[in-house]
Short mmCIF file of C-alpha atoms in Angstrom, two decimals:
data_model
loop_
_atom_site.label_atom_id
_atom_site.label_comp_id
_atom_site.label_asym_id
_atom_site.label_seq_id
_atom_site.Cartn_x
_atom_site.Cartn_y
_atom_site.Cartn_z
CA MET A 300 0.55 -32.93 13.59
CA ALA A 301 -0.46 -30.02 16.22
CA THR A 302 -0.59 -26.59 15.36
CA LEU A 303 -0.26 -23.14 16.58
CA TYR A 304 -1.36 -20.46 14.56
CA ILE A 305 -0.23 -16.73 15.07
CA ILE A 306 -2.39 -14.30 14.05
CA GLY A 307 -1.30 -10.47 13.37
CA ASN A 308 -2.49 -7.53 11.59
CA GLY A 309 -1.49 -8.54 8.40
CA PHE A 310 -4.15 -11.11 8.66
CA ASP A 311 -6.90 -8.85 8.71
CA LEU A 312 -5.19 -6.86 6.17
CA PHE A 313 -5.01 -9.79 3.58
CA ASN A 314 -8.48 -10.69 4.24
CA GLY A 315 -9.82 -6.92 3.52
CA PHE A 316 -10.22 -5.27 6.78
CA LYS A 317 -8.75 -1.90 6.90
CA THR A 318 -6.81 -2.10 9.98
CA SER A 319 -3.72 -0.10 8.99
CA TYR A 320 -2.63 2.69 11.89
CA ALA A 321 -3.39 4.60 8.61
CA ASP A 322 -6.76 3.96 8.72
CA PHE A 323 -6.88 4.58 12.48
CA HIS A 324 -5.23 7.77 11.66
CA ASN A 325 -8.02 8.64 9.13
CA PHE A 326 -11.01 7.73 11.80
CA VAL A 327 -9.23 10.01 14.23
CA ILE A 328 -9.14 12.97 11.63
CA GLN A 329 -12.45 12.41 11.10
CA ASN A 330 -14.10 11.76 14.54
CA PHE A 331 -11.94 12.74 17.36
CA PRO A 332 -10.03 16.07 15.58
CA ASP A 333 -9.39 17.55 19.08
CA LEU A 334 -7.40 14.33 19.91
CA GLU A 335 -5.83 14.20 16.84
CA ASN A 336 -4.55 17.63 17.95
CA LYS A 337 -3.27 17.00 20.75
CA ILE A 338 -1.44 13.58 19.36
CA GLU A 339 0.44 15.82 16.87
CA ASN A 340 1.51 18.42 19.23
CA TYR A 341 2.30 15.71 22.31
CA PHE A 342 3.82 12.59 20.27
CA LEU A 343 6.45 11.95 17.72
CA PHE A 344 4.55 10.23 15.42
CA GLU A 345 6.43 8.56 12.12
CA THR A 346 4.14 9.23 9.27
CA ASP A 347 3.92 7.93 5.70
CA ASP A 348 4.23 9.98 2.35
CA LYS A 349 0.59 10.71 3.00
CA TYR A 350 0.97 11.67 6.46
CA LEU A 351 -0.28 9.12 8.06
CA TRP A 352 0.67 7.53 11.21
CA LYS A 353 3.29 4.19 10.67
CA ASN A 354 3.48 2.84 14.03
CA PHE A 355 1.23 3.77 16.01
CA GLU A 356 1.65 1.64 19.21
CA ASN A 357 5.33 1.93 19.06
CA ASP A 358 5.35 5.74 18.92
CA LEU A 359 3.17 6.19 22.05
CA ALA A 360 6.62 5.67 23.97
CA THR A 361 7.46 9.37 21.91
CA PHE A 362 5.40 11.25 24.42
CA GLN A 363 7.09 14.67 25.11
CA TYR A 364 6.03 15.69 28.42
CA GLU A 365 7.42 18.88 28.32
CA ASN A 366 4.84 20.29 26.21
CA LEU A 367 1.84 18.92 28.43
CA PHE A 368 3.62 20.76 30.87
CA ASP A 369 4.09 24.06 29.40
CA ASP A 370 0.74 24.21 27.31
CA LEU A 371 -1.27 24.33 30.93
CA ASN A 372 1.96 25.75 33.19
CA ASN A 373 0.97 29.56 33.06
CA ILE A 374 2.43 30.51 36.65
CA ASP A 375 5.01 33.63 36.75
CA VAL A 376 6.80 32.97 39.57
CA GLN A 377 8.74 36.03 39.42
CA SER A 378 5.44 37.97 39.78
CA GLU A 379 4.38 39.88 42.84
CA SER A 380 0.65 38.15 43.04
CA PHE A 381 2.65 34.72 42.81
CA LYS A 382 1.28 32.32 45.51
CA PRO A 383 2.78 28.63 46.15
CA SER A 384 -0.91 27.43 46.21
CA GLU A 385 -1.05 28.02 42.22
CA VAL A 386 1.48 25.01 41.94
CA PHE A 387 -0.96 22.76 43.35
CA GLY A 388 -3.50 23.77 41.03
CA LEU A 389 -1.00 23.24 37.96
CA GLU A 390 -0.53 19.87 39.28
CA ASP A 391 -4.51 19.17 39.48
CA GLU A 392 -4.85 20.73 36.51
CA ILE A 393 -2.48 18.44 34.51
CA ASN A 394 -3.31 15.03 36.55
CA GLU A 395 -7.07 15.86 34.90
CA GLU A 396 -5.76 16.62 31.53
CA VAL A 397 -3.33 13.57 31.19
CA GLU A 398 -6.43 11.21 32.34
CA HIS A 399 -8.48 12.49 29.54
CA LEU A 400 -5.84 12.02 26.85
CA ILE A 401 -5.14 8.73 28.00
CA ASN A 402 -8.83 7.60 27.72
CA ASP A 403 -9.62 9.48 24.72
CA ILE A 404 -6.99 7.62 22.90
CA LYS A 405 -8.10 3.99 24.53
CA ASP A 406 -11.68 5.16 23.68
CA ALA A 407 -10.99 6.31 20.04
CA PHE A 408 -8.91 3.26 19.72
CA ARG A 409 -11.80 1.21 20.74
CA ASP A 410 -14.23 3.09 18.96
CA TRP A 411 -12.30 2.65 15.43
CA ILE A 412 -12.02 -1.37 16.16
CA GLU A 413 -15.80 -1.73 16.61
CA GLU A 414 -16.91 -0.03 13.74
CA LEU A 415 -14.52 -1.63 11.32
CA GLU A 416 -16.66 -3.22 8.41
CA PRO A 417 -15.97 -6.83 7.21
CA PRO A 418 -14.90 -7.19 3.49
CA PRO A 419 -18.52 -7.70 1.21
CA LYS A 420 -16.92 -11.13 -0.36
CA LYS A 421 -15.49 -14.33 1.34
CA THR A 422 -13.10 -14.81 -1.56
CA GLY A 423 -9.64 -16.48 -1.44
CA LEU A 424 -9.38 -16.93 2.05
CA ALA A 425 -6.15 -18.39 3.51
CA LYS A 426 -6.16 -22.13 4.30
CA ILE A 427 -5.97 -23.15 7.88
CA LYS A 428 -6.70 -25.72 10.13
CA LYS A 429 -9.90 -25.40 12.06
CA ASP A 430 -8.72 -28.07 14.72
CA ALA A 431 -5.28 -26.04 15.47
CA ASN A 432 -5.03 -23.86 18.61
CA PHE A 433 -4.53 -19.75 18.04
CA ILE A 434 -3.30 -16.63 19.54
CA SER A 435 -4.45 -13.55 18.36
CA PHE A 436 -2.83 -10.49 18.39
CA ASN A 437 -6.01 -8.55 16.65
CA TYR A 438 -9.17 -7.40 18.35
CA THR A 439 -11.21 -8.23 15.14
CA ASN A 440 -13.30 -11.73 15.11
CA THR A 441 -11.77 -12.62 11.64
CA LEU A 442 -11.41 -16.00 12.26
CA GLU A 443 -14.78 -16.55 13.83
CA ILE A 444 -16.83 -14.86 10.96
CA LEU A 445 -14.74 -15.88 8.00
CA TYR A 446 -13.19 -18.87 8.93
CA SER A 447 -15.94 -20.40 11.17
CA VAL A 448 -13.16 -21.28 13.85
CA PRO A 449 -14.74 -22.01 17.11
CA THR A 450 -14.05 -19.47 20.05
CA SER A 451 -13.09 -21.88 22.19
CA LYS A 452 -9.68 -22.47 20.28
CA ILE A 453 -9.08 -18.80 20.23
CA LEU A 454 -6.92 -16.51 22.94
CA TYR A 455 -7.32 -13.06 22.21
CA ILE A 456 -4.18 -11.95 24.05
CA HIS A 457 -4.78 -8.19 23.68
CA ASN A 458 -8.41 -9.07 24.26
CA LYS A 459 -11.33 -8.65 21.51
CA ALA A 460 -13.52 -5.89 20.75
CA LYS A 461 -17.05 -5.59 21.45
CA ASP A 462 -16.42 -7.76 25.02
CA TYR A 463 -16.89 -4.92 27.37
CA SER A 464 -15.89 -7.20 30.21
CA SER A 465 -12.01 -5.94 29.84
CA GLU A 466 -10.36 -3.16 27.96
CA LEU A 467 -8.16 -3.25 24.47
CA ILE A 468 -4.39 -3.80 25.54
CA PHE A 469 -2.31 -1.79 23.16
CA GLY A 470 0.83 0.02 23.66
CA HIS A 471 4.60 0.46 23.74
CA GLY A 472 7.30 -1.69 25.07
CA ALA A 473 9.64 0.98 26.34
CA LEU A 474 10.33 0.62 29.69
CA GLN A 475 12.19 4.16 30.20
CA GLU A 476 11.40 7.39 28.73
CA LYS A 477 14.51 8.36 26.71
CA ASP A 478 14.64 12.05 29.58
CA PRO A 479 14.05 10.07 32.66
CA ALA A 480 13.08 11.99 35.57
CA LYS A 481 16.03 13.08 37.91
CA GLU A 482 16.19 11.14 41.16
CA GLU A 483 15.24 12.96 44.39
CA LEU A 484 18.55 13.39 45.40
CA ASP A 485 21.89 14.38 43.58
CA GLU A 486 25.10 12.87 43.93
CA PHE A 487 25.65 14.77 47.28
CA GLY A 488 22.76 13.64 48.64
CA ASP A 489 20.91 17.41 47.74
CA SER A 490 17.35 17.76 46.64
CA ASN A 491 16.88 17.77 43.01
CA ARG A 492 13.36 19.07 43.63
CA THR A 493 11.45 21.91 42.53
CA LEU A 494 8.24 24.04 43.01
CA PHE A 495 7.44 22.04 39.74
CA THR A 496 8.58 18.74 40.39
CA ASP A 497 5.41 16.97 41.21
CA SER A 498 3.82 18.93 38.26
CA GLU A 499 6.37 17.85 35.83
CA ASN A 500 5.93 13.97 36.62
CA ALA A 501 1.91 14.29 36.71
CA ALA A 502 2.61 15.46 33.10
CA ARG A 503 4.51 12.20 32.49
CA TYR A 504 2.39 9.88 33.38
CA PRO A 505 1.12 8.91 29.56
CA PHE A 506 4.34 7.21 29.06
CA TYR A 507 3.89 4.79 31.20
CA ALA A 508 0.16 4.31 31.43
CA LEU A 509 0.56 3.38 27.47
CA ILE A 510 3.14 0.73 27.83
CA LYS A 511 2.34 -2.75 27.05
CA ASN A 512 2.80 -5.11 29.73
CA THR A 513 3.51 -8.33 28.29
CA SER A 514 5.09 -9.99 31.63
CA SER A 515 1.87 -9.30 33.28
CA ILE A 516 -0.51 -10.56 30.04
CA LEU A 517 1.68 -13.47 30.20
CA ASP A 518 1.03 -14.25 33.70
CA SER A 519 -2.65 -13.58 33.41
CA ASN A 520 -2.65 -16.24 30.32
CA SER A 521 -0.86 -18.83 32.27
CA GLU A 522 -3.14 -21.07 32.27
CA TYR A 523 -3.39 -21.21 28.71
CA PHE A 524 0.13 -21.92 27.43
CA ASP A 525 0.35 -24.56 30.75
CA ASN A 526 -2.62 -26.22 28.43
CA ILE A 527 -1.26 -26.20 25.16
CA LYS A 528 0.96 -29.30 24.42
CA SER A 529 3.01 -31.01 22.25
CA ILE A 530 3.20 -28.22 19.50
CA ASN A 531 5.25 -29.46 16.42
CA GLU A 532 4.11 -26.32 14.06
CA VAL A 533 3.94 -22.70 14.43
CA ILE A 534 2.43 -20.55 11.97
CA VAL A 535 2.68 -16.87 12.08
CA LEU A 536 0.47 -15.08 9.95
CA GLY A 537 0.30 -11.29 9.17
CA HIS A 538 2.49 -10.42 12.63
CA SER A 539 5.40 -8.13 12.38
CA LEU A 540 7.51 -9.80 14.88
CA GLY A 541 7.81 -6.37 16.63
CA GLN A 542 9.91 -6.17 20.01
CA VAL A 543 7.41 -5.23 21.87
CA ASP A 544 5.53 -8.57 21.31
CA TRP A 545 8.99 -10.87 21.91
CA PRO A 546 8.37 -11.96 25.06
CA TYR A 547 5.23 -14.06 23.75
CA PHE A 548 7.45 -15.46 21.08
CA LYS A 549 10.12 -16.08 23.26
CA LYS A 550 7.77 -18.17 25.61
CA LEU A 551 6.48 -20.39 22.87
CA GLN A 552 10.08 -21.31 21.55
CA GLN A 553 10.97 -22.15 25.26
CA LEU A 554 7.69 -24.47 25.17
CA PHE A 555 8.31 -25.76 21.95
CA PRO A 556 11.80 -26.24 21.09
CA ASP A 557 11.64 -28.63 18.53
CA ALA A 558 8.47 -26.91 16.62
CA ASN A 559 8.99 -25.78 13.03
CA TRP A 560 8.09 -22.44 12.15
CA LYS A 561 6.15 -20.85 9.24
CA ILE A 562 6.68 -17.18 8.85
CA SER A 563 4.35 -15.37 6.83
CA TYR A 564 5.69 -12.27 4.88
CA TYR A 565 4.50 -9.13 2.46
CA SER A 566 7.51 -7.77 0.60
CA LYS A 567 11.46 -9.12 0.51
CA GLU A 568 12.58 -6.43 2.58
CA GLU A 569 10.23 -7.71 4.99
CA LYS A 570 11.10 -11.26 4.74
CA LEU A 571 14.83 -10.73 5.20
CA ASN A 572 13.95 -9.09 8.15
CA LEU A 573 11.68 -11.32 9.63
CA LYS A 574 13.60 -14.37 9.42
CA SER A 575 16.64 -12.34 10.74
CA THR A 576 14.77 -11.22 13.93
CA ALA A 577 13.14 -15.28 14.48
CA ILE A 578 16.66 -16.22 14.37
CA GLU A 579 18.70 -13.66 16.40
CA MET A 580 16.23 -12.21 18.57
CA LEU A 581 13.74 -15.23 19.31
CA ALA A 582 16.24 -17.80 19.06
CA ILE A 583 14.86 -20.06 16.44
CA ASN A 584 17.24 -22.19 14.58
CA ASP A 585 17.50 -21.39 11.01
CA ASP A 586 16.49 -24.87 9.59
CA LYS A 587 13.47 -24.78 11.93
CA ILE A 588 12.18 -21.63 9.76
CA GLN A 589 10.00 -21.62 6.51
CA MET A 590 8.92 -18.11 4.88
CA ILE A 591 5.75 -18.19 3.20
CA LYS A 592 3.04 -16.15 1.33
CA ILE A 593 -0.18 -16.25 3.10
CA HIS A 594 -1.89 -17.28 0.13
CA GLU A 595 0.83 -20.25 0.06
CA LEU A 596 -0.91 -21.79 2.55
#
């Protein structure tokens, strides 16, 4: 039986890595306090009972461009000393701040992943087939260091830490802001532009820069998907089946419509949600799905 494993963050957590978003939040608090303040000011992040982030990637879609714009806009157009050139200076300042914000988020994320320490003991490992194929959504080399899976068998679909030939891919899946910019012209053909239109649009950019472009990722890995043949079994370990990653799973379902799926879960509530998602959103037949715990492999 040809098997394909899908590896998500729950697999790293199972193996003792501290890779929750709460762990990332603690890392940012300790190492990037200025960035933590900006994220708190410019995004609406969900938190747990310890006020630590719960859904970091998805919540990148909650970017509040108005807050960044207002922080930097000190122009009083009613002032007698006002000059239109001030508006161009504001746009430049916003572009610079936006670039710093995006780079700081990406740098902090990579630094966190690269500083993760492997668990001290190799106990209670999951039983996996090392001759199978693997698609890892994680950035760690857990499969290689703990399970001795050959690198050639693994597709790190969002790239891997300590591989500096490419940046780590993460982000949200929203395609449009909740409050998108107005069209250049209104319904009567009149301009909607104001003095601050270009500056406001510059302030919106982080929302778009932090989108995870799954279509592009699938295209860039098309050779891999073309080369995996005759998969009879897909085993999903520690993946939440979040909406941003549905295109990958739909692609696999199209490639292997007759494959049996084993999907791991952590809690009873998660079990129900994952199975419902697999059936309703990914079009996997109920009789093809088996819900499991990772340690039951």
